[in-house]
Each structure stands twice: as C-alpha cells, then as structure tokens.
Amino acid sequence: MKEIRFHNSLSGNKEVFRPEFPDRVRVYSCGPTVYNFAHLGNLRAFLFVDLLRRTLVAFGYKPDMTMNITDIDDKIIRESLAQGKGIREFTEPWVKAFQEDLESLNIQKLEHYPRATDSIPSMVEIIKHLQNQGLVYEKDGSLYYSISKFKNYGKLSKIDVSGMKTGTRYDTDEYEKDDVRDFVLWKFPKQDGEPSWETEIGSGRPGWHLECSAMVRDVYGSGVDIHTGGVDLTFPHHENEIAQSEGAYPEESFVKYWLHSEHLLVNGEKMAKSKGNFFTLRDLVKEGAEPRNIRFLLLSAHYRSKLNFTKERLEEASQSVSKIQNCINRLLEDSPKAEPAFDQDYEMDSNPRLPNEFLGALGDDLNISKFLSLVFELVKDSNHYLDKGKISREGILHRLERFIAIDSILGVLSFERKVEVLDSEIDELVRQRQEARKNKNFAEADRLRDKLNELGIILEDTKEGLRWKRK
Ligand code: AMP
Ligand code: ZN
C-alpha cells in the first residue's frame, strides 16, 4: 500500500500515517454547534473531513469516523431560553439543517454523529478520574481543571504556561489565545430554567471542552488515530481535550495525529457569525450558485492555507468544473462508438483505482493543488485527442474510468450521457404508442410511454389531439 503523510500539529512535521488498525481508522472531528445555519467557513472545515475520508478510502483504508454535534453550550442555552424552548426542541431543526447542507455538498455520511447531551455519564466519569489524579478544584459549586498540575499542558498549541496566573479561571466556553487560565469542567446552574443534570459530582452542566473528550470515549472506548478541527480550536479547545483525556487516563493513547484546517476569510478576515461577515450555503443557492461549484471552490485550496471567499472565485470554480465536465461529456458522446467494448474486449471497471501519481499527490498531506493540476492535464490531453478524432474505443473508456476515480475524491462530476433525441424520433415513438393502443396491445403502449417518460417527454391530450412536449 502506498503511504500517506500528514502534517501533524503535535510535532509540526509531516509524518507517515500508521493507524493502529488499517481496517478501522478512527477519526474524530469537532462538528457544529447547532444554534444556527452553518456558514461557508464551517462547511470548509466539514469538506476537509470529507476529503480526508475519501482519501483514506482511496488508499484502501476502512474509516470509522465521528463528527460530534455540540447541542449544549453557552450560546445554545442563551438562545433556547430566549425562545422558551427546551434544548432538544431548540437544536433539532438546526441538526436537520446541518445534515441537509452536508447532503447538498455531497459530503459522505460518517459512521457516527454523537450529541453531547447523550454523553453526560462519560463526562462525569472523566471528572471523577481527574479528581483522583488531583487535577480538579471546586469554586462556588463549579469544578475547574487546574492546568498547572498537568505537566504536558501546552504540548499541542505550544502555548507558554510560565506566565500563567495561577488560580485564575474561565467560566465561559471560549476565550482568547495567549490568556492561559484554568477552565471549567462542570458548571453549577446560575439562572432559572438553565438545563442541568443531577449527578454524583453535583448538579450542573458540562463545559464545552469536556464534551469532546467524553464523546471520543463513548464512540471508541479510548482514543483515536486522527483528530481534526479548524485551527481556531487548537487552543484552548484541543489543548484542554488533551489535558482532560490524558490527565484522566494517563496509561492510554488519546490522539496520534492532530490535523487542523485553515480558515475561510472574507476581505482578509475570518468568516464568523459574530462578525456578521458570513454566507450560508442557502444564501448562495438562492442567488443561483450550484452546490457542486461551492464544493469545488472550498476543496480547491490546500486545507492548511487560508482561502479568501469572493464571488469571482466562485465563478472561477464554476468554470473549472464546467471545463472538466465538458471533457467528460465529449467522451460520453463518443462512447456509443465504444459501446460494443462494454461487453466485448474492454470491461469498464465500476470502481476504478486512482493512478499512482494522483494518489501520490493526495498522500502528500492532501496536496489538492497537485491533484487538480493532474486532472487538468488529463482534460487537456483528452480534448486534444478528441479534437483530432484520434481516440480509440479503449482510449475513451480508459479515460472515463480515470475521471470516475477522480470523482471519488472531487464529488462534483456527472457521468450520465445526455442523449439528444430528435423531434422526428419522438414523433415516431408517439405514433407507435397510439398504434399499440389502437390494437389493444397495452403492454407495448406502456413500454413506449415509459420510454418517452425517460426521455423527458410529457404527453398531453388536447382538443386538437395528442401533443407532446419536453420537460
Ligand atoms: P462551530 O460550529 O463554530 O463550533 O464550528 C465548527 C467548525 O467550523 C470548527 O471546526 C471550526 O474551527 C470551523 N470554523 C469556524 N469558522 C471557520 C472559518 N471561517 N473557516 C474555516 N473553518 C471555520
Ligand atoms: Zn471538539
């Protein structure tokens, strides 16, 4: 098997990927906080996970992947209380909207989508282990992690803990880089109506960071091969996940490879709900954009590079997709000539493998730019042969196979042959159908009706007789 190398944020280097079990590559990705529609920045992070999945499959691995759904945090509580709704009632429509967005973008389904509120017992269990290790203290009914007692604190984000103000802490789920403080594990309820759980460690609700440590355990028992998220999650979120999971279970391996995807920007600034500079997928689709072009745009920049979103870039993406698609359409148009080969000497592989050089590009830390340059070389070369009419049946089928394998990664192409049917041919089919009906040969009439339907023809009974039109 060819090798994949990933940039591991933990070491800062590209490392050869060696999962513990090749037939079960465990990947955990931080998913959405469900209180609104995802914006394109969030979707870029989720598309990176899709690229990772498709690449693992192309290399012959069997992925076992998780994306969590954060269905409890400060923002969700604030919004649900304002709307007088319970947590489930409030989050359910946003979970559905998230799933719909993934589907529109042709993002493959993962094996697990756990919700934080289903993992409360594991959270309590982790806190009990941390208490046994002397890493927890209480203040006003809430429980905090004492980060100065965990010797590896800062190993992922390389944050400097020496200037840390000991005993200062954060109650909120998110805080700024460079300000290192103890973080909350379990929050004592402060206001009426706030959701809370009665547990062995007291009544309250989890801090955001604890949720992911617990969901990793609930799905996988211990740790994972790969953990992903946007770069903004490196500190404090992922640093705190490490402190929790490794602090509670020092004898277990938590994460071997940390992969972080860069931000989508607007006018040079991170796209964010709080800044109001965001687009949702729905906004763009309403304006006429095609999801597959948005998918292509968000995938086409390397995951560790920032990408500035503009409408011009989206237009360029749409042109790139059309360029590849047009080449495929030409190959498909010429493929009737190649059709005898389907059942004669050339058997089309329905699940073709990517050629080695394409795999080599992906295996180099998901080098999508190199991958796309190989795709466009193939387009150019195919068009050249098509122009000259010098392409053999095998050549056409072989190239179509290549594009099918390429699309197992890109997920934006179509391989349906658009058959141009002449009006005279349709007239003839309609006439045959009328005749079959007249002769009471209803089976034949039905067959012809289905055929017309397949060709997108609608039949209409009018005063002037039977008419047909294209859908
Ligand atoms: P959230 O729903 O805010 O918890 O974020 C879900 C995912 O989207 C996380 O992995 C974030 O790091 C990622 N994310 C948020 N904003 C951006 C952005 N502008 N560009 C890329 N990823 C982002
Ligand atoms: Zn997380």
Short mmCIF file of C-alpha atoms and ligand atoms in Angstrom, two decimals:
data_model
loop_
_atom_site.label_atom_id
_atom_site.label_comp_id
_atom_site.label_asym_id
_atom_site.label_seq_id
_atom_site.Cartn_x
_atom_site.Cartn_y
_atom_site.Cartn_z
CA MET A 1 0.00 0.00 0.00
CA LYS A 2 1.24 3.49 -0.83
CA GLU A 3 1.98 5.77 2.10
CA ILE A 4 0.11 8.85 3.26
CA ARG A 5 1.93 11.63 5.06
CA PHE A 6 0.00 14.09 7.20
CA HIS A 7 1.16 17.30 8.81
CA ASN A 8 0.76 16.54 12.50
CA SER A 9 0.17 19.72 14.52
CA LEU A 10 1.62 17.96 17.55
CA SER A 11 5.12 17.63 16.04
CA GLY A 12 4.82 20.39 13.45
CA ASN A 13 6.11 17.90 10.82
CA LYS A 14 4.76 15.76 8.04
CA GLU A 15 4.65 12.20 9.35
CA VAL A 16 3.96 8.87 7.69
CA PHE A 17 0.47 7.79 8.68
CA ARG A 18 0.41 4.48 10.53
CA PRO A 19 -3.00 3.76 12.03
CA GLU A 20 -3.31 1.25 14.80
CA PHE A 21 -5.78 -0.89 12.79
CA PRO A 22 -5.83 -0.42 8.97
CA ASP A 23 -9.30 -1.93 8.77
CA ARG A 24 -10.66 0.60 11.27
CA VAL A 25 -9.10 4.03 11.00
CA ARG A 26 -10.58 6.03 13.86
CA VAL A 27 -11.10 9.72 13.14
CA TYR A 28 -12.81 12.24 15.39
CA SER A 29 -13.74 15.71 14.08
CA CYS A 30 -15.14 18.61 16.02
CA GLY A 31 -18.50 19.33 14.47
CA PRO A 32 -21.07 22.10 14.56
CA THR A 33 -22.60 23.93 17.47
CA VAL A 34 -26.23 23.69 16.48
CA TYR A 35 -27.86 27.07 17.13
CA ASN A 36 -27.99 28.48 13.60
CA PHE A 37 -27.20 27.62 9.97
CA ALA A 38 -23.59 26.64 9.30
CA HIS A 39 -21.68 29.28 7.33
CA LEU A 40 -19.30 28.57 4.47
CA GLY A 41 -16.31 28.65 6.85
CA ASN A 42 -17.80 25.83 8.94
CA LEU A 43 -18.58 23.99 5.74
CA ARG A 44 -14.98 24.33 4.60
CA ALA A 45 -13.93 22.52 7.80
CA PHE A 46 -16.51 19.76 7.14
CA LEU A 47 -15.43 19.43 3.50
CA PHE A 48 -11.87 18.92 4.68
CA VAL A 49 -13.14 15.95 6.71
CA ASP A 50 -14.83 14.63 3.56
CA LEU A 51 -11.58 14.94 1.58
CA LEU A 52 -9.78 13.11 4.35
CA ARG A 53 -12.36 10.32 4.32
CA ARG A 54 -12.33 9.88 0.54
CA THR A 55 -8.52 9.86 0.57
CA LEU A 56 -8.34 7.19 3.26
CA VAL A 57 -10.72 5.05 1.19
CA ALA A 58 -8.68 5.64 -2.00
CA PHE A 59 -5.63 4.32 -0.12
CA GLY A 60 -7.54 1.17 0.84
CA TYR A 61 -8.23 2.03 4.49
CA LYS A 62 -11.57 1.44 6.12
CA PRO A 63 -12.57 4.58 8.00
CA ASP A 64 -14.59 4.61 11.20
CA MET A 65 -15.32 8.30 11.61
CA THR A 66 -17.13 10.58 14.00
CA MET A 67 -18.32 14.15 13.87
CA ASN A 68 -19.84 15.35 17.08
CA ILE A 69 -22.80 17.65 17.42
CA THR A 70 -22.45 20.20 20.20
CA ASP A 71 -26.02 20.53 21.40
CA ILE A 72 -25.27 22.28 24.65
CA ASP A 73 -23.10 25.33 25.27
CA ASP A 74 -23.44 28.95 26.40
CA LYS A 75 -24.87 30.17 23.08
CA ILE A 76 -27.44 27.38 22.80
CA ILE A 77 -28.64 27.93 26.34
CA ARG A 78 -28.96 31.68 25.80
CA GLU A 79 -30.94 31.29 22.57
CA SER A 80 -33.18 28.45 23.75
CA LEU A 81 -34.07 30.30 26.96
CA ALA A 82 -34.87 33.42 24.94
CA GLN A 83 -37.24 31.36 22.75
CA GLY A 84 -38.74 29.48 25.72
CA LYS A 85 -37.76 26.11 24.24
CA GLY A 86 -36.12 23.00 25.66
CA ILE A 87 -32.63 22.13 24.41
CA ARG A 88 -33.76 19.26 22.15
CA GLU A 89 -36.68 21.21 20.75
CA PHE A 90 -34.43 24.18 20.02
CA THR A 91 -31.49 22.25 18.49
CA GLU A 92 -33.41 19.66 16.41
CA PRO A 93 -34.15 21.93 13.39
CA TRP A 94 -30.51 23.07 13.32
CA VAL A 95 -29.27 19.47 13.35
CA LYS A 96 -31.54 18.84 10.38
CA ALA A 97 -30.27 21.95 8.57
CA PHE A 98 -26.68 20.77 9.15
CA GLN A 99 -27.47 17.33 7.68
CA GLU A 100 -29.16 18.94 4.66
CA ASP A 101 -26.11 21.12 4.00
CA LEU A 102 -23.83 18.08 4.09
CA GLU A 103 -26.07 16.31 1.62
CA SER A 104 -26.22 19.30 -0.75
CA LEU A 105 -22.44 19.43 -0.78
CA ASN A 106 -22.18 15.70 -1.49
CA ILE A 107 -20.32 15.13 1.78
CA GLN A 108 -20.27 11.41 2.54
CA LYS A 109 -22.04 10.18 5.65
CA LEU A 110 -19.79 9.28 8.57
CA GLU A 111 -20.30 6.33 10.86
CA HIS A 112 -21.17 8.35 13.99
CA TYR A 113 -22.76 11.71 14.84
CA PRO A 114 -22.97 11.68 18.65
CA ARG A 115 -24.62 14.51 20.57
CA ALA A 116 -23.02 15.97 23.65
CA THR A 117 -26.16 15.66 25.78
CA ASP A 118 -26.08 11.86 25.28
CA SER A 119 -22.60 11.61 26.84
CA ILE A 120 -23.19 13.10 30.31
CA PRO A 121 -22.33 9.84 32.21
CA SER A 122 -18.91 9.63 30.48
CA MET A 123 -18.25 13.27 31.34
CA VAL A 124 -18.96 12.56 35.00
CA GLU A 125 -16.67 9.52 34.80
CA ILE A 126 -13.81 11.61 33.36
CA ILE A 127 -14.21 14.23 36.09
CA LYS A 128 -14.07 11.50 38.76
CA HIS A 129 -10.81 10.21 37.28
CA LEU A 130 -9.40 13.75 37.14
CA GLN A 131 -10.38 14.25 40.79
CA ASN A 132 -8.48 11.07 41.70
CA GLN A 133 -5.43 12.48 39.94
CA GLY A 134 -5.69 15.71 41.96
CA LEU A 135 -6.36 17.87 38.89
CA VAL A 136 -9.73 19.36 39.88
CA TYR A 137 -10.82 22.03 42.34
CA GLU A 138 -14.19 23.48 43.27
CA LYS A 139 -15.27 27.11 43.39
CA ASP A 140 -18.85 28.23 44.10
CA GLY A 141 -20.26 24.82 43.19
CA SER A 142 -18.47 24.63 39.79
CA LEU A 143 -15.50 22.36 39.06
CA TYR A 144 -12.30 23.62 37.40
CA TYR A 145 -9.25 21.98 35.86
CA SER A 146 -6.02 23.06 37.50
CA ILE A 147 -3.83 23.25 34.40
CA SER A 148 -0.57 23.97 36.24
CA LYS A 149 -0.83 20.45 37.71
CA PHE A 150 -0.83 18.79 34.27
CA LYS A 151 2.78 18.63 33.14
CA ASN A 152 2.08 18.38 29.41
CA TYR A 153 -0.21 21.40 29.24
CA GLY A 154 0.66 23.37 26.09
CA LYS A 155 2.20 20.47 24.12
CA LEU A 156 -0.17 20.88 21.15
CA SER A 157 -0.57 24.65 20.91
CA LYS A 158 2.99 25.33 22.19
CA ILE A 159 1.39 27.88 24.46
CA ASP A 160 3.69 29.30 27.10
CA VAL A 161 2.30 28.45 30.52
CA SER A 162 5.11 30.03 32.51
CA GLY A 163 3.41 33.43 32.75
CA MET A 164 0.12 31.90 33.77
CA LYS A 165 -1.72 33.48 36.64
CA THR A 166 -2.29 30.51 38.93
CA GLY A 167 -5.75 30.16 40.35
CA THR A 168 -7.37 32.42 37.73
CA ARG A 169 -10.04 30.75 35.68
CA TYR A 170 -12.60 30.94 32.92
CA ASP A 171 -16.29 30.12 33.18
CA THR A 172 -17.08 30.73 29.55
CA ASP A 173 -16.74 28.12 26.83
CA GLU A 174 -14.47 30.20 24.62
CA TYR A 175 -11.61 32.54 25.40
CA GLU A 176 -8.69 34.23 23.74
CA LYS A 177 -5.33 32.79 22.80
CA ASP A 178 -2.38 33.88 24.94
CA ASP A 179 -4.51 34.16 28.02
CA VAL A 180 -3.91 30.90 29.81
CA ARG A 181 -6.20 30.09 32.71
CA ASP A 182 -7.90 27.20 34.42
CA PHE A 183 -11.02 26.13 32.58
CA VAL A 184 -14.39 24.97 33.77
CA LEU A 185 -15.28 21.26 33.64
CA TRP A 186 -18.67 21.34 35.29
CA LYS A 187 -20.84 24.41 35.76
CA PHE A 188 -23.15 24.98 38.63
CA PRO A 189 -26.54 26.33 37.35
CA LYS A 190 -26.70 30.10 37.69
CA GLN A 191 -30.10 31.10 36.33
CA ASP A 192 -33.63 29.69 36.43
CA GLY A 193 -34.55 27.37 33.59
CA GLU A 194 -30.92 26.61 32.75
CA PRO A 195 -30.58 22.94 31.82
CA SER A 196 -28.73 20.90 34.41
CA TRP A 197 -28.14 17.28 35.36
CA GLU A 198 -28.23 15.75 38.84
CA THR A 199 -25.09 13.63 39.06
CA GLU A 200 -22.63 12.15 41.57
CA ILE A 201 -20.41 15.20 41.19
CA GLY A 202 -23.26 17.59 41.89
CA SER A 203 -25.91 19.25 39.82
CA GLY A 204 -24.82 21.21 36.78
CA ARG A 205 -23.86 21.01 33.15
CA PRO A 206 -20.65 20.30 31.25
CA GLY A 207 -18.09 22.80 29.99
CA TRP A 208 -17.70 22.68 26.21
CA HIS A 209 -14.19 21.14 26.19
CA LEU A 210 -15.27 18.17 28.28
CA GLU A 211 -17.90 17.17 25.73
CA CYS A 212 -15.42 16.05 23.06
CA SER A 213 -13.23 14.05 25.49
CA ALA A 214 -16.38 12.18 26.55
CA MET A 215 -17.73 11.56 23.04
CA VAL A 216 -14.37 10.16 21.88
CA ARG A 217 -14.59 7.65 24.76
CA ASP A 218 -18.22 6.83 24.11
CA VAL A 219 -17.62 6.01 20.46
CA TYR A 220 -14.15 4.41 20.60
CA GLY A 221 -13.61 3.23 24.19
CA SER A 222 -10.27 5.04 24.39
CA GLY A 223 -8.50 7.23 21.80
CA VAL A 224 -8.34 7.78 18.03
CA ASP A 225 -5.79 7.77 15.23
CA ILE A 226 -6.69 11.23 13.89
CA HIS A 227 -8.42 14.22 15.48
CA THR A 228 -9.39 17.17 13.28
CA GLY A 229 -10.83 20.65 13.66
CA GLY A 230 -10.34 24.21 12.49
CA VAL A 231 -7.10 25.96 13.54
CA ASP A 232 -9.06 28.14 15.95
CA LEU A 233 -9.74 25.03 18.02
CA THR A 234 -6.06 24.21 18.65
CA PHE A 235 -6.10 26.44 21.71
CA PRO A 236 -7.84 26.26 24.08
CA HIS A 237 -10.28 23.57 22.93
CA HIS A 238 -7.91 20.80 21.80
CA GLU A 239 -5.26 21.62 24.39
CA ASN A 240 -7.97 21.19 27.02
CA GLU A 241 -9.22 17.95 25.45
CA ILE A 242 -5.69 16.56 25.82
CA ALA A 243 -5.46 17.76 29.43
CA GLN A 244 -8.77 16.06 30.23
CA SER A 245 -8.31 12.77 28.39
CA GLU A 246 -4.63 12.21 29.13
CA GLY A 247 -5.00 13.60 32.65
CA ALA A 248 -7.84 11.19 33.42
CA TYR A 249 -6.40 8.13 31.61
CA PRO A 250 -2.59 8.58 31.60
CA GLU A 251 -1.97 4.98 30.54
CA GLU A 252 -3.97 5.31 27.29
CA SER A 253 -3.11 6.95 23.97
CA PHE A 254 -5.59 9.73 23.18
CA VAL A 255 -4.70 11.07 19.70
CA LYS A 256 -1.81 10.15 17.42
CA TYR A 257 -2.25 12.69 14.60
CA TRP A 258 -3.78 16.15 15.03
CA LEU A 259 -4.90 17.75 11.75
CA HIS A 260 -6.05 21.37 11.65
CA SER A 261 -7.75 23.07 8.72
CA GLU A 262 -7.28 26.76 7.96
CA HIS A 263 -9.93 29.43 7.86
CA LEU A 264 -12.13 30.75 5.15
CA LEU A 265 -11.78 34.52 5.04
CA VAL A 266 -13.88 37.41 3.78
CA ASN A 267 -11.89 40.53 2.88
CA GLY A 268 -8.94 39.08 4.74
CA GLU A 269 -10.91 38.42 7.96
CA LYS A 270 -12.08 35.07 9.35
CA MET A 271 -15.66 34.34 8.32
CA ALA A 272 -17.58 34.22 11.58
CA LYS A 273 -21.14 34.51 12.81
CA SER A 274 -20.08 37.01 15.45
CA LYS A 275 -18.58 39.32 12.78
CA GLY A 276 -21.66 39.16 10.58
CA ASN A 277 -19.41 38.67 7.51
CA PHE A 278 -20.74 35.24 6.64
CA PHE A 279 -22.60 33.47 3.84
CA THR A 280 -24.64 30.34 4.29
CA LEU A 281 -24.95 27.71 1.60
CA ARG A 282 -28.63 28.60 1.32
CA ASP A 283 -27.88 32.30 0.69
CA LEU A 284 -25.70 31.42 -2.26
CA VAL A 285 -28.00 28.75 -3.68
CA LYS A 286 -30.86 31.27 -3.58
CA GLU A 287 -28.70 33.59 -5.67
CA GLY A 288 -28.31 30.81 -8.23
CA ALA A 289 -24.99 29.22 -7.19
CA GLU A 290 -24.67 25.47 -7.67
CA PRO A 291 -23.63 23.46 -4.59
CA ARG A 292 -21.12 21.46 -6.62
CA ASN A 293 -19.27 24.67 -7.57
CA ILE A 294 -19.21 25.76 -3.94
CA ARG A 295 -17.89 22.33 -3.03
CA PHE A 296 -15.17 22.62 -5.65
CA LEU A 297 -14.19 26.11 -4.51
CA LEU A 298 -13.88 25.13 -0.86
CA LEU A 299 -11.94 21.96 -1.70
CA SER A 300 -9.61 23.52 -4.23
CA ALA A 301 -7.32 25.28 -1.76
CA HIS A 302 -4.96 23.24 0.41
CA TYR A 303 -6.52 22.64 3.81
CA ARG A 304 -3.64 24.34 5.63
CA SER A 305 -3.89 27.54 3.53
CA LYS A 306 -6.24 30.38 4.19
CA LEU A 307 -8.80 30.92 1.45
CA ASN A 308 -10.41 34.27 0.74
CA PHE A 309 -14.02 33.89 -0.39
CA THR A 310 -15.24 36.09 -3.26
CA LYS A 311 -17.98 35.76 -5.87
CA GLU A 312 -15.27 35.96 -8.56
CA ARG A 313 -13.56 32.93 -7.05
CA LEU A 314 -16.88 31.09 -7.07
CA GLU A 315 -17.28 31.96 -10.76
CA GLU A 316 -13.78 30.62 -11.45
CA ALA A 317 -14.65 27.41 -9.61
CA SER A 318 -17.77 27.04 -11.71
CA GLN A 319 -15.68 27.46 -14.89
CA SER A 320 -13.21 24.83 -13.70
CA VAL A 321 -15.99 22.33 -13.00
CA SER A 322 -17.54 23.03 -16.43
CA LYS A 323 -14.19 22.52 -18.11
CA ILE A 324 -13.81 19.05 -16.61
CA GLN A 325 -17.48 18.21 -17.16
CA ASN A 326 -17.39 19.29 -20.82
CA CYS A 327 -14.49 16.96 -21.45
CA ILE A 328 -16.41 14.11 -19.82
CA ASN A 329 -19.50 14.95 -21.89
CA ARG A 330 -17.42 14.77 -25.05
CA LEU A 331 -16.04 11.39 -24.03
CA LEU A 332 -19.57 10.22 -23.24
CA GLU A 333 -20.85 11.50 -26.57
CA ASP A 334 -18.20 9.50 -28.35
CA SER A 335 -18.76 6.48 -26.16
CA PRO A 336 -21.61 4.95 -28.26
CA LYS A 337 -18.84 4.13 -30.70
CA ALA A 338 -17.11 2.48 -27.80
CA GLU A 339 -20.18 0.74 -26.53
CA PRO A 340 -19.59 -2.68 -28.08
CA ALA A 341 -16.45 -2.77 -25.97
CA PHE A 342 -18.59 -2.79 -22.81
CA ASP A 343 -19.50 -6.38 -23.46
CA GLN A 344 -16.61 -7.35 -25.73
CA ASP A 345 -12.92 -6.85 -25.14
CA TYR A 346 -12.93 -3.99 -22.62
CA GLU A 347 -14.74 -4.29 -19.39
CA MET A 348 -15.35 -1.00 -17.69
CA ASP A 349 -14.35 -1.09 -14.03
CA SER A 350 -17.21 0.37 -11.98
CA ASN A 351 -14.88 1.13 -9.09
CA PRO A 352 -11.58 2.12 -10.70
CA ARG A 353 -8.45 2.91 -8.69
CA LEU A 354 -6.73 6.26 -8.86
CA PRO A 355 -3.44 6.14 -10.78
CA ASN A 356 -0.33 6.29 -8.61
CA GLU A 357 0.61 9.89 -9.37
CA PHE A 358 -2.85 11.10 -8.26
CA LEU A 359 -2.53 9.02 -5.09
CA GLY A 360 0.95 10.45 -4.61
CA ALA A 361 -0.48 13.99 -4.62
CA LEU A 362 -3.15 13.16 -2.05
CA GLY A 363 -0.71 11.16 0.04
CA ASP A 364 1.47 14.25 0.36
CA ASP A 365 -0.63 15.83 3.11
CA LEU A 366 -3.68 16.05 0.82
CA ASN A 367 -1.98 18.17 -1.84
CA ILE A 368 -5.12 19.09 -3.73
CA SER A 369 -3.38 21.67 -5.95
CA LYS A 370 -1.09 18.99 -7.36
CA PHE A 371 -4.08 16.65 -7.69
CA LEU A 372 -6.05 19.27 -9.65
CA SER A 373 -3.14 20.07 -11.92
CA LEU A 374 -3.03 16.36 -12.86
CA VAL A 375 -6.79 16.46 -13.50
CA PHE A 376 -6.44 19.43 -15.85
CA GLU A 377 -3.55 17.75 -17.66
CA LEU A 378 -5.85 14.81 -18.31
CA VAL A 379 -8.60 17.18 -19.54
CA LYS A 380 -6.20 18.94 -21.90
CA ASP A 381 -4.77 15.73 -23.23
CA SER A 382 -8.24 14.15 -23.72
CA ASN A 383 -9.56 17.23 -25.54
CA HIS A 384 -6.53 17.15 -27.78
CA TYR A 385 -7.21 13.57 -28.86
CA LEU A 386 -10.95 14.18 -29.18
CA ASP A 387 -10.27 17.22 -31.41
CA LYS A 388 -8.14 15.12 -33.69
CA GLY A 389 -10.70 12.31 -33.69
CA LYS A 390 -7.81 10.04 -32.91
CA ILE A 391 -9.13 8.36 -29.84
CA SER A 392 -9.77 4.62 -29.73
CA ARG A 393 -12.70 2.90 -28.03
CA GLU A 394 -10.39 1.65 -25.32
CA GLY A 395 -8.93 5.12 -25.01
CA ILE A 396 -12.34 6.65 -24.35
CA LEU A 397 -13.32 4.05 -21.78
CA HIS A 398 -9.98 4.19 -20.09
CA ARG A 399 -10.21 7.97 -19.73
CA LEU A 400 -13.78 7.77 -18.44
CA GLU A 401 -12.55 5.32 -15.81
CA ARG A 402 -9.87 7.82 -14.79
CA PHE A 403 -12.49 10.54 -14.36
CA ILE A 404 -14.72 8.23 -12.33
CA ALA A 405 -11.79 7.53 -9.99
CA ILE A 406 -11.02 11.28 -9.82
CA ASP A 407 -14.62 11.99 -8.90
CA SER A 408 -14.41 9.55 -5.99
CA ILE A 409 -12.33 12.38 -4.48
CA LEU A 410 -13.84 15.53 -6.03
CA GLY A 411 -17.50 14.50 -5.91
CA VAL A 412 -18.66 17.15 -8.43
CA LEU A 413 -18.93 15.35 -11.77
CA SER A 414 -21.73 13.63 -13.65
CA PHE A 415 -21.43 10.56 -15.86
CA GLU A 416 -24.91 10.44 -17.31
CA ARG A 417 -24.91 10.56 -21.04
CA LYS A 418 -27.22 13.32 -22.25
CA VAL A 419 -28.92 11.75 -25.23
CA GLU A 420 -30.11 14.22 -27.82
CA VAL A 421 -33.30 12.84 -29.31
CA LEU A 422 -34.61 14.39 -32.49
CA ASP A 423 -38.21 15.62 -32.74
CA SER A 424 -38.81 13.22 -35.63
CA GLU A 425 -37.75 10.27 -33.44
CA ILE A 426 -40.18 11.33 -30.73
CA ASP A 427 -42.99 11.77 -33.30
CA GLU A 428 -42.32 8.21 -34.37
CA LEU A 429 -42.41 6.83 -30.79
CA VAL A 430 -45.69 8.66 -30.10
CA ARG A 431 -47.18 7.30 -33.32
CA GLN A 432 -46.13 3.74 -32.39
CA ARG A 433 -47.70 4.15 -28.96
CA GLN A 434 -51.02 5.32 -30.45
CA GLU A 435 -50.98 2.36 -32.77
CA ALA A 436 -50.27 -0.08 -29.95
CA ARG A 437 -53.22 1.34 -28.01
CA LYS A 438 -55.48 1.09 -31.04
CA ASN A 439 -54.52 -2.57 -31.34
CA LYS A 440 -55.17 -3.05 -27.61
CA ASN A 441 -51.51 -4.01 -27.14
CA PHE A 442 -51.39 -2.26 -23.75
CA ALA A 443 -48.10 -3.79 -22.60
CA GLU A 444 -46.34 -2.30 -25.63
CA ALA A 445 -48.15 1.02 -25.17
CA ASP A 446 -46.98 1.17 -21.55
CA ARG A 447 -43.41 0.34 -22.53
CA LEU A 448 -43.41 3.17 -25.05
CA ARG A 449 -44.94 5.57 -22.52
CA ASP A 450 -42.14 4.70 -20.04
CA LYS A 451 -39.55 5.19 -22.72
CA LEU A 452 -40.95 8.62 -23.60
CA ASN A 453 -41.01 9.48 -19.93
CA GLU A 454 -37.35 8.51 -19.61
CA LEU A 455 -36.52 10.82 -22.49
CA GLY A 456 -38.23 13.64 -20.59
CA ILE A 457 -41.31 13.81 -22.83
CA ILE A 458 -44.71 14.81 -21.48
CA LEU A 459 -47.84 13.72 -23.41
CA GLU A 460 -50.87 15.98 -23.38
CA ASP A 461 -54.41 15.30 -24.61
CA THR A 462 -55.70 18.46 -26.30
CA LYS A 463 -58.72 19.32 -28.43
CA GLU A 464 -56.51 19.04 -31.46
CA GLY A 465 -55.44 15.55 -30.41
CA LEU A 466 -52.39 14.15 -28.67
CA ARG A 467 -49.44 16.53 -28.29
CA TRP A 468 -46.02 16.09 -26.73
CA LYS A 469 -43.55 18.48 -25.14
CA ARG A 470 -40.14 18.29 -23.48
CA LYS A 471 -39.95 18.61 -19.68
P1 AMP B 1 -18.63 25.89 15.33
O1 AMP B 1 -19.98 25.49 14.79
O2 AMP B 1 -18.47 27.37 15.50
O3 AMP B 1 -18.31 25.13 16.60
O4 AMP B 1 -17.52 25.47 14.25
C1 AMP B 1 -17.49 24.24 13.58
C2 AMP B 1 -16.18 24.09 12.82
O5 AMP B 1 -16.01 25.14 11.87
C3 AMP B 1 -14.91 24.13 13.69
O6 AMP B 1 -14.02 23.11 13.26
C4 AMP B 1 -14.33 25.50 13.41
O7 AMP B 1 -12.94 25.51 13.59
C5 AMP B 1 -14.69 25.69 11.95
N1 AMP B 1 -14.72 27.09 11.52
C6 AMP B 1 -15.35 28.13 12.10
N2 AMP B 1 -15.16 29.28 11.38
C7 AMP B 1 -14.39 28.94 10.30
C8 AMP B 1 -13.88 29.66 9.17
N3 AMP B 1 -14.09 30.95 8.97
N4 AMP B 1 -13.14 28.96 8.27
C9 AMP B 1 -12.92 27.63 8.42
N5 AMP B 1 -13.37 26.91 9.46
C10 AMP B 1 -14.11 27.54 10.39
ZN ZN B 2 -14.31 19.37 19.98
#
